[in-house]
mmCIF file of C-alpha atoms in Angstrom:
data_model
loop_
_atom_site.group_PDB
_atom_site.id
_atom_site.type_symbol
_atom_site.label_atom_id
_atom_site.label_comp_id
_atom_site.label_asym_id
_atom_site.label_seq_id
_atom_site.Cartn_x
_atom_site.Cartn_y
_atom_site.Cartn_z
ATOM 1 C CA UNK D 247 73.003 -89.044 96.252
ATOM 2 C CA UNK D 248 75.379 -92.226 97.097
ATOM 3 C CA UNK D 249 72.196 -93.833 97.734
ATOM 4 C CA UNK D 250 70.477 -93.198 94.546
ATOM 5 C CA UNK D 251 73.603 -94.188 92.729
ATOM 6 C CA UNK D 252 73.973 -97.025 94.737
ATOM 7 C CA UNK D 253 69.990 -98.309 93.314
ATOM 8 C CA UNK D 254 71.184 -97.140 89.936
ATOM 9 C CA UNK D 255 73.954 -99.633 89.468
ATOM 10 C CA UNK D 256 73.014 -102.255 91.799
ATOM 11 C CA UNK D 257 68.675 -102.312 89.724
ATOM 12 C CA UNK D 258 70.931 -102.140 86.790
ATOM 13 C CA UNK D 259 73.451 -104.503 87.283
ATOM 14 C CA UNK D 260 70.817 -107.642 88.430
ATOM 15 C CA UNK D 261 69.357 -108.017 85.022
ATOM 16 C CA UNK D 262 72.757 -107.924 83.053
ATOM 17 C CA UNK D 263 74.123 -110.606 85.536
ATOM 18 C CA UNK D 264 70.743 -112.794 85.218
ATOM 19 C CA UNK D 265 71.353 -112.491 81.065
ATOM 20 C CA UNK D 266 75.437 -113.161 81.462
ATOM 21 C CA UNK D 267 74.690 -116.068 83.633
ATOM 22 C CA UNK D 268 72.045 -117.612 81.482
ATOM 23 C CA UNK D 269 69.325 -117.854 83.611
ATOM 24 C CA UNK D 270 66.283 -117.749 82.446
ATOM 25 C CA UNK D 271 63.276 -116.280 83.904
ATOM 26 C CA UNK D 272 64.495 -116.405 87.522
ATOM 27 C CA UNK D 273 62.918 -113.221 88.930
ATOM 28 C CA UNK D 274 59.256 -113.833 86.726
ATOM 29 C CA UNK D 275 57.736 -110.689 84.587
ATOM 30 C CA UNK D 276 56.313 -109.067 87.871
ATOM 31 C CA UNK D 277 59.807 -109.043 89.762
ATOM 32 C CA UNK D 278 61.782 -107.980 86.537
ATOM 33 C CA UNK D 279 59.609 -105.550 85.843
ATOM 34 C CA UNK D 280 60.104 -103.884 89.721
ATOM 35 C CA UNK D 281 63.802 -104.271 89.047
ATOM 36 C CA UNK D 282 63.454 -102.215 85.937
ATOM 37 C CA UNK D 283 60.938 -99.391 87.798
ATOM 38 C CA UNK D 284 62.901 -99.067 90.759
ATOM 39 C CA UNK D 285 65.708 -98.589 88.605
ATOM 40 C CA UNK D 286 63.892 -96.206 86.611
ATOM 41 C CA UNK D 287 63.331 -94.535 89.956
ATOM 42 C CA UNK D 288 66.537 -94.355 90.934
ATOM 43 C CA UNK D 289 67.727 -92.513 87.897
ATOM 44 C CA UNK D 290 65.411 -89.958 88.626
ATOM 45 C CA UNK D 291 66.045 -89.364 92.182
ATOM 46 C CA UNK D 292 70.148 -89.179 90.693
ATOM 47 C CA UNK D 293 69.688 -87.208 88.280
ATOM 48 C CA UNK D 294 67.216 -84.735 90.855
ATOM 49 C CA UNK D 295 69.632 -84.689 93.427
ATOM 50 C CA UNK D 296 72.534 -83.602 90.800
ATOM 51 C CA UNK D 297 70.478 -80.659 89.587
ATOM 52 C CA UNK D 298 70.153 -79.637 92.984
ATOM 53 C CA UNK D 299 73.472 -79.766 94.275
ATOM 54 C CA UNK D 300 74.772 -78.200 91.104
ATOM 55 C CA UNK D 301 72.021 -75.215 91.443
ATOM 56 C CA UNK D 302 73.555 -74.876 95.162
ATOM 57 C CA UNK D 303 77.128 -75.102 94.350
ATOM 58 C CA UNK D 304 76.202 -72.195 91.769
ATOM 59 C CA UNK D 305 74.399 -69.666 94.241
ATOM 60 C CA UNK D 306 77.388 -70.595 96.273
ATOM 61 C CA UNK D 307 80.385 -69.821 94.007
ATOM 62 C CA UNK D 308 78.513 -66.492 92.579
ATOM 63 C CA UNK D 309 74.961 -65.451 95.059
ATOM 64 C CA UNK D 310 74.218 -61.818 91.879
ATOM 65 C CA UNK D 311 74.198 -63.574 89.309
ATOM 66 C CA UNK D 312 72.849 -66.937 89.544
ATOM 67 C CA UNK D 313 69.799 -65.134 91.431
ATOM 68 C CA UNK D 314 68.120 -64.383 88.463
ATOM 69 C CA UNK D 315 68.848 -67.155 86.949
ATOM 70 C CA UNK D 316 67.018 -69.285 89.823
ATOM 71 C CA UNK D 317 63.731 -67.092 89.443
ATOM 72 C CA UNK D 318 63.292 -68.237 86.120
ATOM 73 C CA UNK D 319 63.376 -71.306 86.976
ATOM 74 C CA UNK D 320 61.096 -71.220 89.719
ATOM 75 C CA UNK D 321 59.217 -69.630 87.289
ATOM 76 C CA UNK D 322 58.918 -71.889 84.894
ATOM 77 C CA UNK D 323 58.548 -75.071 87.577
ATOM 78 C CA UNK D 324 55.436 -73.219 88.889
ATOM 79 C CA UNK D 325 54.001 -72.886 85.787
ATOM 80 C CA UNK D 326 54.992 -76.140 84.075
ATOM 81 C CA UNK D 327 52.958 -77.195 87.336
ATOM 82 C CA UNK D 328 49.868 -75.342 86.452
ATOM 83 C CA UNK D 329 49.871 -76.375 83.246
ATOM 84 C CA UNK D 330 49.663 -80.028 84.432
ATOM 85 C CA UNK D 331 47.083 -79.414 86.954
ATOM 86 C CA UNK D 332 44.813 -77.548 84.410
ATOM 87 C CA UNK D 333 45.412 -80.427 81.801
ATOM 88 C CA UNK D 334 44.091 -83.102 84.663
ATOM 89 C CA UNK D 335 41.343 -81.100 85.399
ATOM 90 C CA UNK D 336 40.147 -81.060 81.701
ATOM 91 C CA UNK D 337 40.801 -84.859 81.397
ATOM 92 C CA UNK D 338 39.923 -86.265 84.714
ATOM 93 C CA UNK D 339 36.546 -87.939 83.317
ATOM 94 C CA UNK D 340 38.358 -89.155 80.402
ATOM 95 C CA UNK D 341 40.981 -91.274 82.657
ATOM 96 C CA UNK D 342 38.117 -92.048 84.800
ATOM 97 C CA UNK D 343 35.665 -93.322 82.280
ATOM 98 C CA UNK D 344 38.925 -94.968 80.020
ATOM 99 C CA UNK D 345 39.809 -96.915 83.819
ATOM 100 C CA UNK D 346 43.219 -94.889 83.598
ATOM 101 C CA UNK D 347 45.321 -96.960 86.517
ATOM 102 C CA UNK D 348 46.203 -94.040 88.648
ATOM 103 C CA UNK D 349 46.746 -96.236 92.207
ATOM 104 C CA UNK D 350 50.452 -97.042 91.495
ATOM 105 C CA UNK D 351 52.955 -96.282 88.737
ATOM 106 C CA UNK D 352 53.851 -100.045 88.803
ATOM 107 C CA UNK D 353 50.472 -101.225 87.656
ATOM 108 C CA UNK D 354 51.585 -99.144 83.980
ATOM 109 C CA UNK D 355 54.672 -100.837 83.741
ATOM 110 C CA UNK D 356 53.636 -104.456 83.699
ATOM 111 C CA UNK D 357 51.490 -103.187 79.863
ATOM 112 C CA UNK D 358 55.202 -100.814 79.173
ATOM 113 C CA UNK D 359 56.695 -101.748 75.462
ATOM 114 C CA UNK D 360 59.979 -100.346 76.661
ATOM 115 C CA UNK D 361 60.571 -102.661 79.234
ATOM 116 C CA UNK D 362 63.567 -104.894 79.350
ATOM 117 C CA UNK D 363 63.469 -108.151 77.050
ATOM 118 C CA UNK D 364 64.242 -110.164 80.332
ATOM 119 C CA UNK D 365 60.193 -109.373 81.463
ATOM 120 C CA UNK D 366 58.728 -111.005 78.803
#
């Protein structure tokens, strides 16, 4: 978790010191946008890990009663995975015909609108 945290302020910190230094266009679109994704990533992976340490610290403090509470969830993660799997079955030749870029998450972030107004 002090790792993800770590990513989290250090990918968020570099372009906030690039704009309060007035640099311009040091890292290129490609390397700002990487900042921003493994950023991105890092918030995830923080915000995962807290979820699960929280869940633990919860079957810990009280094992009864948090026990149901942890099969609906498990519940609900197995079939919010099933759902997704039966949606890319139905729509596997449309992403294939359309060229969908499925190799690497990166190659959808350099066409994201919501990326930073340093990658541009």
């Amino acid at each position: 978790m002090a790792v993800a945290n770590f990513l989290v302020l250090l990918f968020k910190g570099i372009p906030q010191m690039i704009f309060i230094w007035g640099i311009a266009n040091i890292l290129g679109n490609t390397g700002c946008k990487l900042v921003y994704y493994v950023h991105r990533v890092a918030r995830g992976l923080s915000l995962c890990t807290t979820c699960l340490l929280s869940n633990f610290q919860a079957l810990t403090i009280s094992p009864r009663g948090n026990v149901v509470f942890l099969g609906l969830m498990a519940g609900a993660s197995v079939y919010m995975v099933l759902l997704l799997y039966r949606h890319r079955q139905r729509h596997a030749t449309t992403f294939l015909a359309a060229c969908y870029p499925t190799i690497s998450p990166l190659i959808l972030m350099l066409r994201d609108p919501r990326a930073p107004a340093c990658c541009s």
